[in-house]
JSON list of C-alpha atoms in Angstrom, two decimals:
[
{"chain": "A", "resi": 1, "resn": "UNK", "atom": "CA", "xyz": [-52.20, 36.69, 19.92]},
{"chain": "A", "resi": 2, "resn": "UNK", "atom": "CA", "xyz": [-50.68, 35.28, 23.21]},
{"chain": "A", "resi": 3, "resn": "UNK", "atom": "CA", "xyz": [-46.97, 35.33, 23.88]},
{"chain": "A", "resi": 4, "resn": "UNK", "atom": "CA", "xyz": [-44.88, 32.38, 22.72]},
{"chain": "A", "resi": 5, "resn": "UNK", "atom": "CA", "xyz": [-43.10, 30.54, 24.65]},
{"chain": "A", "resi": 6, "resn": "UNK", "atom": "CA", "xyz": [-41.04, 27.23, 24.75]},
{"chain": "A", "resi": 7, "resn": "UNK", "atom": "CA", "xyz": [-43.19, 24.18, 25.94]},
{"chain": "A", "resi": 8, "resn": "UNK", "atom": "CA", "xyz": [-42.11, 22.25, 29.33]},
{"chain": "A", "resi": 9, "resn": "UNK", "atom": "CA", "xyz": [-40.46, 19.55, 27.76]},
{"chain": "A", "resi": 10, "resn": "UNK", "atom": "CA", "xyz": [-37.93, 22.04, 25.54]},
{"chain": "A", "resi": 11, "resn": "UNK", "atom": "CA", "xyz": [-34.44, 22.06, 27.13]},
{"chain": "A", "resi": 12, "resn": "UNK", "atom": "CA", "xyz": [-32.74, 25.02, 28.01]},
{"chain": "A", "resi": 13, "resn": "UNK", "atom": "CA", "xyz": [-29.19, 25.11, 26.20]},
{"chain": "A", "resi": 14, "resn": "UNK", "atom": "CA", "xyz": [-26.33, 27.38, 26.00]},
{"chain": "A", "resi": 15, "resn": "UNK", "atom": "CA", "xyz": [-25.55, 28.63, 22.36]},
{"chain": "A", "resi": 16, "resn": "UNK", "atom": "CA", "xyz": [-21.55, 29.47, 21.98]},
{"chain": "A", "resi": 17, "resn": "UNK", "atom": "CA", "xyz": [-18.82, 30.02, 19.09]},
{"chain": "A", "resi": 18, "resn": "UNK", "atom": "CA", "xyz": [-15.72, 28.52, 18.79]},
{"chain": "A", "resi": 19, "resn": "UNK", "atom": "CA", "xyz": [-12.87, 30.00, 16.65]},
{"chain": "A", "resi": 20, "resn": "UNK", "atom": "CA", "xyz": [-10.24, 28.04, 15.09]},
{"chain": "A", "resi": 21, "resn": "UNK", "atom": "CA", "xyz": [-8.17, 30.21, 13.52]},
{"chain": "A", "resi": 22, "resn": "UNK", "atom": "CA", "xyz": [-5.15, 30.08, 11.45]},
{"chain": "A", "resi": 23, "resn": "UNK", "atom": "CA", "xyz": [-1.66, 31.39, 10.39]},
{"chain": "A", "resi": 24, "resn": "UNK", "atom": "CA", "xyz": [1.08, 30.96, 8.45]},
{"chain": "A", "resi": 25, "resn": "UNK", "atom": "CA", "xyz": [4.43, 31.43, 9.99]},
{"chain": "A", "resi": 26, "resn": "UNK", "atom": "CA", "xyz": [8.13, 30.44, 9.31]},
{"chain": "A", "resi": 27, "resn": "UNK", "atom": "CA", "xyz": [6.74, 28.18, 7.29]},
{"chain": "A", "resi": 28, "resn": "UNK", "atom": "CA", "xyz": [3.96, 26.37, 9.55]},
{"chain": "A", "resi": 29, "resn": "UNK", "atom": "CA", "xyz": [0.81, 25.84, 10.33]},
{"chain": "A", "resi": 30, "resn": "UNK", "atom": "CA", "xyz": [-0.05, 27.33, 13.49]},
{"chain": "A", "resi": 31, "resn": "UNK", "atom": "CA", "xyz": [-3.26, 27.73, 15.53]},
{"chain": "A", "resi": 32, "resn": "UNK", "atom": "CA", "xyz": [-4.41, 31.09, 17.71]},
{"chain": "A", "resi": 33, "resn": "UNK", "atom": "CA", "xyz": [-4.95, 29.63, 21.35]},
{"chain": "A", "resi": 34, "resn": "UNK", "atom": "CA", "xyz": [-6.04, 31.31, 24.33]},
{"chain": "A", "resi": 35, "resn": "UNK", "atom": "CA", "xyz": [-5.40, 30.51, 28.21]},
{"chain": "A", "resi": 36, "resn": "UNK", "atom": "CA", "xyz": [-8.07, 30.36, 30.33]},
{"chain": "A", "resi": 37, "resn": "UNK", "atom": "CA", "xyz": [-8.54, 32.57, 32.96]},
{"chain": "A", "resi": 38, "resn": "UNK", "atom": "CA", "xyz": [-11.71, 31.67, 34.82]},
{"chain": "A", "resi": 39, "resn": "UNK", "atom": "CA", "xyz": [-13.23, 27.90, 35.63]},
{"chain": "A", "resi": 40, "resn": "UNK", "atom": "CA", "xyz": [-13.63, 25.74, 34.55]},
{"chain": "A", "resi": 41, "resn": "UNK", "atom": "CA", "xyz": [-10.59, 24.68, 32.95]},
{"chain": "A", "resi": 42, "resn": "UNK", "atom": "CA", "xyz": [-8.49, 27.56, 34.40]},
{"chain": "A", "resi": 43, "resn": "UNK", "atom": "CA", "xyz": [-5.54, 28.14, 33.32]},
{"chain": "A", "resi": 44, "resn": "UNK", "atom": "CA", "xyz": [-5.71, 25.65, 30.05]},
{"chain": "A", "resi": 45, "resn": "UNK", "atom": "CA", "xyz": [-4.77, 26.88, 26.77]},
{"chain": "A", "resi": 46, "resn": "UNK", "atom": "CA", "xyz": [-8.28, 26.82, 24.45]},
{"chain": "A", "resi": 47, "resn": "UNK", "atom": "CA", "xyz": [-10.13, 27.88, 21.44]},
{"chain": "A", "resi": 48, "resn": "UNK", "atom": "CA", "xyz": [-11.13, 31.89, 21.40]},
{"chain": "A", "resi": 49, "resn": "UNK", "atom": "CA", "xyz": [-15.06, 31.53, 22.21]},
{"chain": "A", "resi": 50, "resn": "UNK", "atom": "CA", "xyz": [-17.80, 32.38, 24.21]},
{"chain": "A", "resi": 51, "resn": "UNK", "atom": "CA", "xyz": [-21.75, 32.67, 24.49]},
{"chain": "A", "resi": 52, "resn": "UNK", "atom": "CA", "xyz": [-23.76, 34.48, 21.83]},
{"chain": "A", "resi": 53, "resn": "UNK", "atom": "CA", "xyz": [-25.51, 37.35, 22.97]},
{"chain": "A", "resi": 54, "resn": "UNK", "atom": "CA", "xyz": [-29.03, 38.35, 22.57]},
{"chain": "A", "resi": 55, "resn": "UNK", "atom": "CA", "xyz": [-30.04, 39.27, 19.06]},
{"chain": "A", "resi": 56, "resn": "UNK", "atom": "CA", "xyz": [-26.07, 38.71, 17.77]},
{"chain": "A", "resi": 57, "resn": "UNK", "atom": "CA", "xyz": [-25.45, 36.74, 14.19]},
{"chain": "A", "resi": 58, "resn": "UNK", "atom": "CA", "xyz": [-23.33, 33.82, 15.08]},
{"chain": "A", "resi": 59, "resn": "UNK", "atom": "CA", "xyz": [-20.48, 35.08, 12.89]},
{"chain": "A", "resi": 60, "resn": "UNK", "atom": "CA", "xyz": [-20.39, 38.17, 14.45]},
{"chain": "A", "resi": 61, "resn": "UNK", "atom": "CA", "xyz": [-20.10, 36.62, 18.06]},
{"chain": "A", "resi": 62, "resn": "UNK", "atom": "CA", "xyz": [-17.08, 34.78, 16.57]},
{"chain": "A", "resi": 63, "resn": "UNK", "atom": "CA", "xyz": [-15.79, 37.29, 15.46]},
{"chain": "A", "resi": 64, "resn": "UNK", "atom": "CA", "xyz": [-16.13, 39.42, 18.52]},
{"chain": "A", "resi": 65, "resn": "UNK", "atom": "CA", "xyz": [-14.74, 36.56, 20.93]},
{"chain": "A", "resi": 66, "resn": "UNK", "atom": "CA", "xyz": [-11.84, 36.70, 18.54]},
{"chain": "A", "resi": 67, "resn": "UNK", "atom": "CA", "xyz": [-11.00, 40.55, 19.24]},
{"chain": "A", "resi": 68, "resn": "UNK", "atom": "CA", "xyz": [-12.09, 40.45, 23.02]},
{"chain": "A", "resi": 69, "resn": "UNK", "atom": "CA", "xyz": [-9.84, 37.37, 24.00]},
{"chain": "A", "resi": 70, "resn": "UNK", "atom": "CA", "xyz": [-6.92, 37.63, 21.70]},
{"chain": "A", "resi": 71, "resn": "UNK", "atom": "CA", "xyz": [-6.96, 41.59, 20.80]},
{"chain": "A", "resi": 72, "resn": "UNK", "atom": "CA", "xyz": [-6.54, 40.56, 17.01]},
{"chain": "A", "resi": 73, "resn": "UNK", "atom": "CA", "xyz": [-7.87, 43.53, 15.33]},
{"chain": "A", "resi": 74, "resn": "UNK", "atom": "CA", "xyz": [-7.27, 42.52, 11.91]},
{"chain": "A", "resi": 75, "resn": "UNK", "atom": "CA", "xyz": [-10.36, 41.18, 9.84]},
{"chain": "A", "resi": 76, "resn": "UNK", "atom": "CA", "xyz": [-10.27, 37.47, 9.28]},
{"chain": "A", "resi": 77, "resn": "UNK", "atom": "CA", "xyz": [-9.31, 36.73, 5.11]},
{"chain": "A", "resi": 78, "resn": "UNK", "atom": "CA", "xyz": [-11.63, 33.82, 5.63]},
{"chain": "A", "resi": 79, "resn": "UNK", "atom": "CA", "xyz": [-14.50, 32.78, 8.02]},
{"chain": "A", "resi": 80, "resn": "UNK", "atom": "CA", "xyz": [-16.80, 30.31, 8.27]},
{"chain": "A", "resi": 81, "resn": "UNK", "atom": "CA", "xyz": [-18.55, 28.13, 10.08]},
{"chain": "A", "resi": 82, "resn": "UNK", "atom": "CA", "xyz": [-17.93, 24.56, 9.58]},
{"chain": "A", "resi": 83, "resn": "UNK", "atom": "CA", "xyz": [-19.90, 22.67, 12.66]},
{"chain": "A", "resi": 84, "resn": "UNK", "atom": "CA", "xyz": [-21.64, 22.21, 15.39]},
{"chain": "A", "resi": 85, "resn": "UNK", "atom": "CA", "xyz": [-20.55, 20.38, 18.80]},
{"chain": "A", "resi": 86, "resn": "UNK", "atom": "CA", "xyz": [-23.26, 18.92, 20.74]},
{"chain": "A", "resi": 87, "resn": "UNK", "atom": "CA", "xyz": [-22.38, 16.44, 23.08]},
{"chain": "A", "resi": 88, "resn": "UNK", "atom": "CA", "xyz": [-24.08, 15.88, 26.37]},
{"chain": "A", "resi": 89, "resn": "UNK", "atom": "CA", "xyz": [-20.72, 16.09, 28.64]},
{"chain": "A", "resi": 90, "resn": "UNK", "atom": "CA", "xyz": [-18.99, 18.64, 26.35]},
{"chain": "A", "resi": 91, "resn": "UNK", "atom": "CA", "xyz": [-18.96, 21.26, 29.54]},
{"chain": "A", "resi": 92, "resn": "UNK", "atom": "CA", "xyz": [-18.94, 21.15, 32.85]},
{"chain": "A", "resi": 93, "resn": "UNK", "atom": "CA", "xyz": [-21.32, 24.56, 33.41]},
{"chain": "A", "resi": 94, "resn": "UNK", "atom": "CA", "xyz": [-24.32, 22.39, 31.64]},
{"chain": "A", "resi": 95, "resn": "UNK", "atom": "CA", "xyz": [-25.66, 22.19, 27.93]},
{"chain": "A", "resi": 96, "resn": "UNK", "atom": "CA", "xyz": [-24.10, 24.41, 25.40]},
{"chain": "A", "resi": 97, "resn": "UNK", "atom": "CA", "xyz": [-23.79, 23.77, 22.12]},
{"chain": "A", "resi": 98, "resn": "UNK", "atom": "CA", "xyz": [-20.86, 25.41, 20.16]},
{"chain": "A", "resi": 99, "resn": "UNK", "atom": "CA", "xyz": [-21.15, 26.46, 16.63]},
{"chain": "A", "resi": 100, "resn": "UNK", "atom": "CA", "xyz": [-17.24, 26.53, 15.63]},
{"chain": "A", "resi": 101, "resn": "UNK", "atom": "CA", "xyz": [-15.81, 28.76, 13.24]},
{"chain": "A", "resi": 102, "resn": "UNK", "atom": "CA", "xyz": [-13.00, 28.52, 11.07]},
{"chain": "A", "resi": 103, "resn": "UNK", "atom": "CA", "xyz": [-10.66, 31.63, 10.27]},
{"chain": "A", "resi": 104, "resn": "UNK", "atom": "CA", "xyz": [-7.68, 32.33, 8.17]},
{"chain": "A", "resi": 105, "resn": "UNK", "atom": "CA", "xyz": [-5.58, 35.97, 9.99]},
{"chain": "A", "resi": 106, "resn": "UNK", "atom": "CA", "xyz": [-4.31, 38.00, 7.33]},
{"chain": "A", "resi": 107, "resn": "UNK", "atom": "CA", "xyz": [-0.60, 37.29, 6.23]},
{"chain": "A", "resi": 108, "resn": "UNK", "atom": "CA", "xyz": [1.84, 38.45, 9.18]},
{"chain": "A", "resi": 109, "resn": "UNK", "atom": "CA", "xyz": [-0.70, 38.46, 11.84]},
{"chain": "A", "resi": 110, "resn": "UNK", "atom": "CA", "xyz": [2.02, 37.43, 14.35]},
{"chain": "A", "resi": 111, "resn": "UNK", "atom": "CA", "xyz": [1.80, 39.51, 17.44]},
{"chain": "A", "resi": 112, "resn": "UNK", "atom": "CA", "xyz": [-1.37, 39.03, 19.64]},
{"chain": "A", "resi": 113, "resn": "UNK", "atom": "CA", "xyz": [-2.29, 39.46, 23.30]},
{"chain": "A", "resi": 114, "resn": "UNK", "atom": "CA", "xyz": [-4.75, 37.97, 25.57]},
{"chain": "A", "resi": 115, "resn": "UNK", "atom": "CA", "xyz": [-7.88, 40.01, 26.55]},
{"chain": "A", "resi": 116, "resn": "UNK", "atom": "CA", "xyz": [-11.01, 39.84, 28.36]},
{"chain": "A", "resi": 117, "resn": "UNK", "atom": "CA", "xyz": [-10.44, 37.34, 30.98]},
{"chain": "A", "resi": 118, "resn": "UNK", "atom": "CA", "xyz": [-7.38, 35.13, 29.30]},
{"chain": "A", "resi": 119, "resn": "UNK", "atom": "CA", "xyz": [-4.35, 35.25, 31.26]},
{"chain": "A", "resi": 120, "resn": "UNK", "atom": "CA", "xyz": [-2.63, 35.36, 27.42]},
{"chain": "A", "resi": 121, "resn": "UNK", "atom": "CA", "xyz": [-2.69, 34.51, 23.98]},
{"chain": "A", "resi": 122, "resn": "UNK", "atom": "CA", "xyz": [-0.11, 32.89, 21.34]},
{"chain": "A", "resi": 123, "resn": "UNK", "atom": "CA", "xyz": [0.61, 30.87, 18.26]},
{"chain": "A", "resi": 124, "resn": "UNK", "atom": "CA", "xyz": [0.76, 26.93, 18.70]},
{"chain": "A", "resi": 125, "resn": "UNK", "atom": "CA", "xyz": [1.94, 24.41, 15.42]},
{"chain": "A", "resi": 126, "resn": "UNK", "atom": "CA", "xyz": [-1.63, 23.57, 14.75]},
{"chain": "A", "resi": 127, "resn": "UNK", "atom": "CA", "xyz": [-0.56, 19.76, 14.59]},
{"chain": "A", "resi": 128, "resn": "UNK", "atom": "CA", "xyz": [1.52, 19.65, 17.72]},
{"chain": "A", "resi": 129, "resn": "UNK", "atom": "CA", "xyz": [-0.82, 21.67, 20.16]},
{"chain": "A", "resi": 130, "resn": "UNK", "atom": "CA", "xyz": [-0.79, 21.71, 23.73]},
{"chain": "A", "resi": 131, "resn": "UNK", "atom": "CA", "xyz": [-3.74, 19.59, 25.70]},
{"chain": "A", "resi": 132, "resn": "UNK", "atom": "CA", "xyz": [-6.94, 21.74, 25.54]},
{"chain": "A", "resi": 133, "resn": "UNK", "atom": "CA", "xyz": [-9.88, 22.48, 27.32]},
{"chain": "A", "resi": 134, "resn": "UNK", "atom": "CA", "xyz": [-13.29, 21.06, 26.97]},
{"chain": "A", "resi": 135, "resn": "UNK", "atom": "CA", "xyz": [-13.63, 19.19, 23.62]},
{"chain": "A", "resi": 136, "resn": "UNK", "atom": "CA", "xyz": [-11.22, 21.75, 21.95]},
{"chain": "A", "resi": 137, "resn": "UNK", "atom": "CA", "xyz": [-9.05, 19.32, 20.57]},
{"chain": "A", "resi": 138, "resn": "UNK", "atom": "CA", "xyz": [-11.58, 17.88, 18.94]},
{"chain": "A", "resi": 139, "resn": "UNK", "atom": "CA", "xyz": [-12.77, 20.87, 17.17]},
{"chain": "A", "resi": 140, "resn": "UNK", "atom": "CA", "xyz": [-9.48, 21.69, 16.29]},
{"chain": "A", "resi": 141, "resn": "UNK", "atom": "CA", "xyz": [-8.89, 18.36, 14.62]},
{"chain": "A", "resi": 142, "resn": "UNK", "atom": "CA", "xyz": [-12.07, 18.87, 12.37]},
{"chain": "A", "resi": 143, "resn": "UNK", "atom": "CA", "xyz": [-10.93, 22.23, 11.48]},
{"chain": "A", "resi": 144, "resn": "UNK", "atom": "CA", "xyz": [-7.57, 20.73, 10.18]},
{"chain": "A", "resi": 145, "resn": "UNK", "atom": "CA", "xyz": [-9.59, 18.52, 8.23]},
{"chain": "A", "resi": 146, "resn": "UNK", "atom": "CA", "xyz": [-12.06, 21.15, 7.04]},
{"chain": "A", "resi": 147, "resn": "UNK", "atom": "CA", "xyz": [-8.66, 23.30, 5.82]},
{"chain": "A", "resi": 148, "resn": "UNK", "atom": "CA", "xyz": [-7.64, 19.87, 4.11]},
{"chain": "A", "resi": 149, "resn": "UNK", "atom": "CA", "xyz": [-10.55, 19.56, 2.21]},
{"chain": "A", "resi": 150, "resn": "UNK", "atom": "CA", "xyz": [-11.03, 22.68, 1.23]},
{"chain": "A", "resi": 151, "resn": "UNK", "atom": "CA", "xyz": [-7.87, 22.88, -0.70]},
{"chain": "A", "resi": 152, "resn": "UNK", "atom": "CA", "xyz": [-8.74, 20.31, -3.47]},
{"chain": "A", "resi": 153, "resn": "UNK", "atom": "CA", "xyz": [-12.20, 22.35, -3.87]},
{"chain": "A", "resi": 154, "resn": "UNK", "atom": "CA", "xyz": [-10.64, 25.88, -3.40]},
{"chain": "A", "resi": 155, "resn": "UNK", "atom": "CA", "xyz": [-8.38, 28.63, -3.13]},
{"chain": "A", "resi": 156, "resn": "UNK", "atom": "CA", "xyz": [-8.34, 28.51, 0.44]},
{"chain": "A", "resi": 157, "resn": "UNK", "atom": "CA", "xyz": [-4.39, 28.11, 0.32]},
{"chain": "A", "resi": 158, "resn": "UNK", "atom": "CA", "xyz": [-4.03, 31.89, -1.47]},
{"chain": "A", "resi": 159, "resn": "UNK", "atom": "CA", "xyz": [-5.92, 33.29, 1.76]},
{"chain": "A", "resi": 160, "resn": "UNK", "atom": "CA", "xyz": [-2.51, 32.28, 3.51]},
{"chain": "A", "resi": 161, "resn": "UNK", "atom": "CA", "xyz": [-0.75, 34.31, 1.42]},
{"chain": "A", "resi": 162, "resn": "UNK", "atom": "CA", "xyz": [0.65, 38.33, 0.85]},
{"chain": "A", "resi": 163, "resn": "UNK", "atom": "CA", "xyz": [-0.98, 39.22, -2.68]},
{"chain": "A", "resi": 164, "resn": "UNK", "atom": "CA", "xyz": [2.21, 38.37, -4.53]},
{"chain": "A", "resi": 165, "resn": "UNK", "atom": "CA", "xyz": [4.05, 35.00, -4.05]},
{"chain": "A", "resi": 166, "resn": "UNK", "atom": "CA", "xyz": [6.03, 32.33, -5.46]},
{"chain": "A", "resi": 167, "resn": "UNK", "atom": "CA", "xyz": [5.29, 28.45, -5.98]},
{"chain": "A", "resi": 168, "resn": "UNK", "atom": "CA", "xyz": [7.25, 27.78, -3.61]},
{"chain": "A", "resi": 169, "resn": "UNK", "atom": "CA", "xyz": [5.73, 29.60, -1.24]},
{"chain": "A", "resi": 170, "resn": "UNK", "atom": "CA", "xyz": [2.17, 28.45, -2.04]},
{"chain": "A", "resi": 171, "resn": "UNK", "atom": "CA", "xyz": [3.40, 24.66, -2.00]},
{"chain": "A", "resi": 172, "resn": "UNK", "atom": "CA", "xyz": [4.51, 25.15, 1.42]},
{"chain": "A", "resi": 173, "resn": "UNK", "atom": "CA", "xyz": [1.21, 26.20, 2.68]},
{"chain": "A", "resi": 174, "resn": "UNK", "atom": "CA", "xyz": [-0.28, 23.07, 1.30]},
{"chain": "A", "resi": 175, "resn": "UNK", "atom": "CA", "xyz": [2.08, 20.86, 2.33]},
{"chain": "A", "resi": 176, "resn": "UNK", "atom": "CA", "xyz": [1.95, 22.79, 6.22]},
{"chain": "A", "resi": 177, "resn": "UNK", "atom": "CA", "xyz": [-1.73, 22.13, 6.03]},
{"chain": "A", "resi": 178, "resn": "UNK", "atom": "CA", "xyz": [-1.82, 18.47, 4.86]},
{"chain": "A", "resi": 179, "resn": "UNK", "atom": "CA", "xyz": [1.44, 17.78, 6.67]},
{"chain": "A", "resi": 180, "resn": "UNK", "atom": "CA", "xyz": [3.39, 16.06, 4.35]},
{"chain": "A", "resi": 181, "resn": "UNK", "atom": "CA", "xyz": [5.49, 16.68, 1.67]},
{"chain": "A", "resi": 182, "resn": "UNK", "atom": "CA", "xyz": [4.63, 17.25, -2.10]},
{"chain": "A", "resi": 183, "resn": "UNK", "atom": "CA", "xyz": [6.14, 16.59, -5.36]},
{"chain": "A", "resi": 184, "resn": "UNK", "atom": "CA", "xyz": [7.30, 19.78, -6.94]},
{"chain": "A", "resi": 185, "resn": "UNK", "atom": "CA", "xyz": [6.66, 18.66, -10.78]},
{"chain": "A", "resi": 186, "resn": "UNK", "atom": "CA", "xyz": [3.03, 17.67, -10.09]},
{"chain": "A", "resi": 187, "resn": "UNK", "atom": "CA", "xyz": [1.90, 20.29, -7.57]},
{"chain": "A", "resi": 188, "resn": "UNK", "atom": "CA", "xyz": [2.93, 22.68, -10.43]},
{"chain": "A", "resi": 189, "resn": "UNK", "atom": "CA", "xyz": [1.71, 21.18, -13.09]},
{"chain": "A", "resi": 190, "resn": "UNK", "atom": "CA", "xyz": [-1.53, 20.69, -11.52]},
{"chain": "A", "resi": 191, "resn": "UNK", "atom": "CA", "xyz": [-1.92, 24.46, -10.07]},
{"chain": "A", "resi": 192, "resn": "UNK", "atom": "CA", "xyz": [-1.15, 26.45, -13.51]},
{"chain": "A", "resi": 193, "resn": "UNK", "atom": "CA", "xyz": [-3.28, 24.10, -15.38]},
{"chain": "A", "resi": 194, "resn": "UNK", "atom": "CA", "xyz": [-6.49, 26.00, -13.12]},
{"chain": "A", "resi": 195, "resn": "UNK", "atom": "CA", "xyz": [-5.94, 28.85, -14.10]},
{"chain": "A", "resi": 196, "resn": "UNK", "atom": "CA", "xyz": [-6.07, 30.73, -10.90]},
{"chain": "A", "resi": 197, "resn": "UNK", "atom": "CA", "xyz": [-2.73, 32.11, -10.97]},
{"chain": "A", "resi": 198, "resn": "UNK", "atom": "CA", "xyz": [-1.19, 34.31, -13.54]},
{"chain": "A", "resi": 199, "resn": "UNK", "atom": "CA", "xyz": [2.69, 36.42, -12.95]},
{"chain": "A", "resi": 200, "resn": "UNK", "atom": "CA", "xyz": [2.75, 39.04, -11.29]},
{"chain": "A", "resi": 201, "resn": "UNK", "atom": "CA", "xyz": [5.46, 40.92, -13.45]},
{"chain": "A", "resi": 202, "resn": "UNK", "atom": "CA", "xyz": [7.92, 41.33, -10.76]},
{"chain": "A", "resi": 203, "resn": "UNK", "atom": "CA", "xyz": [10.44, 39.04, -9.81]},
{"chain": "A", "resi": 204, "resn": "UNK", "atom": "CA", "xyz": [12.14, 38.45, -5.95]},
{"chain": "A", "resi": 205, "resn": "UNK", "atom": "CA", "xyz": [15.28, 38.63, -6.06]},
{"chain": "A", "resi": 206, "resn": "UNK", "atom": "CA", "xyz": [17.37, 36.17, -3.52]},
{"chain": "A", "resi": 207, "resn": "UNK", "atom": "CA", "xyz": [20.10, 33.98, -3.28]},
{"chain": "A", "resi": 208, "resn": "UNK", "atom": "CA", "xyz": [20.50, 32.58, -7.14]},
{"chain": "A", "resi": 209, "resn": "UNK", "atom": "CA", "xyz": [17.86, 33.16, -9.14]},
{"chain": "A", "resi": 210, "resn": "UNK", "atom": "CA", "xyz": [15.17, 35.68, -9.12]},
{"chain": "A", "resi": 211, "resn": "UNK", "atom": "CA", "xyz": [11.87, 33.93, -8.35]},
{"chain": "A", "resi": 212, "resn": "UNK", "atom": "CA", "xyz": [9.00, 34.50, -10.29]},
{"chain": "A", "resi": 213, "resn": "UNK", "atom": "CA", "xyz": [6.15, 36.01, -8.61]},
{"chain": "A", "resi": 214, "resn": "UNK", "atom": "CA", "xyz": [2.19, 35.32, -9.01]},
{"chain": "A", "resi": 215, "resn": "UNK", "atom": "CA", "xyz": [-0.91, 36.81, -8.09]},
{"chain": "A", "resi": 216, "resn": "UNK", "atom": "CA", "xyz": [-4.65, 35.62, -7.86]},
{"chain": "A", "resi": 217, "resn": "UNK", "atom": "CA", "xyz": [-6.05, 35.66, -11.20]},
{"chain": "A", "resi": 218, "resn": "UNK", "atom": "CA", "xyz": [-8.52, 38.53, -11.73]},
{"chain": "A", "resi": 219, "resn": "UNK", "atom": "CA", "xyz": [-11.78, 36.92, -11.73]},
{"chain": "A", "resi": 220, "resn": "UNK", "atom": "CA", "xyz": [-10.98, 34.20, -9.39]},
{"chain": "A", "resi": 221, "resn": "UNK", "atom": "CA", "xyz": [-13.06, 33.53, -6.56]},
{"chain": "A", "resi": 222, "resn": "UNK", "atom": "CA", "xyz": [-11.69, 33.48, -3.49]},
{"chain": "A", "resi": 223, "resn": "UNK", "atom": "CA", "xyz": [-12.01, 30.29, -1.00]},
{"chain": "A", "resi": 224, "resn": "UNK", "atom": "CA", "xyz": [-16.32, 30.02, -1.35]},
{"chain": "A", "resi": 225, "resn": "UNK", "atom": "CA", "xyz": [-18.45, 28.68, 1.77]}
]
């Protein structure tokens, strides 16, 4: 049997991952951004990504781009991928096709470094970011939408959270992600009725009243692809 090989008219593209990944803190939404270090688009704050090496699963050269660029050691609560950018002009250096990744960091993932070739590494509010590189802001609008989503389908909100928390808490990471306020009544109602939840037993206490605490449900799934 001969060796195969691609026919003349197959074009030659670039296969990359882009990370979009996500934190809660102080109360908001923010997004893990990188600055660029080499051209093109030196010196612009970006996406964590890269190319895919030889034989490497996609999700595992997202996941490495994550560590190598950002020096976030912690494993990702939630990753997946949610879609592929393709347009002609997306980058300069030719035809490359990014497969972008979505990723919620463990609660208190704060502190984080750039590595590899960034110049550096921080937290942006993931609705007021800073002008991005390539198509970035694009990606990172879909991803917003893709967290939006996901929270009337599933319990991508709890992957925000410490393993205890109260309603309050979990309100405010669905009203961070959709960006707007939420009626209290309502959001409560609707949230015990699914069963997901159950108390914890413990109670925090505060200024006035002790608030109740809640954990995931045992036998509820966690956020599913």
């Amino acid at each position: 049997m001969g060796t195969l090989s691609l026919p003349p008219q197959a074009t030659q593209v670039g296969l990359a991952v882009d990370v979009a990944a996500f934190a809660m803190h102080a109360g908001e939404l923010r997004v893990l951004l990188v600055q660029r270090g080499e051209l093109p688009h030196a010196r612009d704050w970006a996406l964590p990504g890269g190319f895919v090496q030889v034989g490497e699963a996609l999700h595992e050269a997202a996941l490495r781009e994550l560590r190598t660029e950002t020096t976030v050691e912690l494993e990702p609560r939630h990753l997946e991928q949610f879609y592929t950018f393709g347009e002609l002009n997306r980058d300069p250096r030719g035809r490359i096709v990014s497969v972008a990744h979505l990723a919620v960091l463990p609660h208190g993932t704060v502190h984080v470094t750039g590595g590899g070739h960034t110049l550096g590494a921080a937290w942006f509010p993931a609705h007021r970011p800073p002008g991005l590189a390539f198509d970035h802001a694009a990606i990172l609008d879909r991803a917003i939408k893709r967290l939006q989503v996901r929270l009337e389908y599933a319990n991508l909100a709890l992957e925000f959270l410490p393993d205890t928390f109260t309603l309050p808490e979990l309100q405010g990471v669905h009203e961070a992600i959709l960006n707007r306020p939420l009626d209290k009544r309502n959001f409560r109602k609707r949230l015990l009725a699914q069963g997901v939840l159950v108390p914890s037993g413990e109670r925090r206490c505060g200024v006035g009243r002790p608030a109740q605490l809640y954990r995931r449900a045992k036998g509820a799934k966690a956020a599913a692809l």
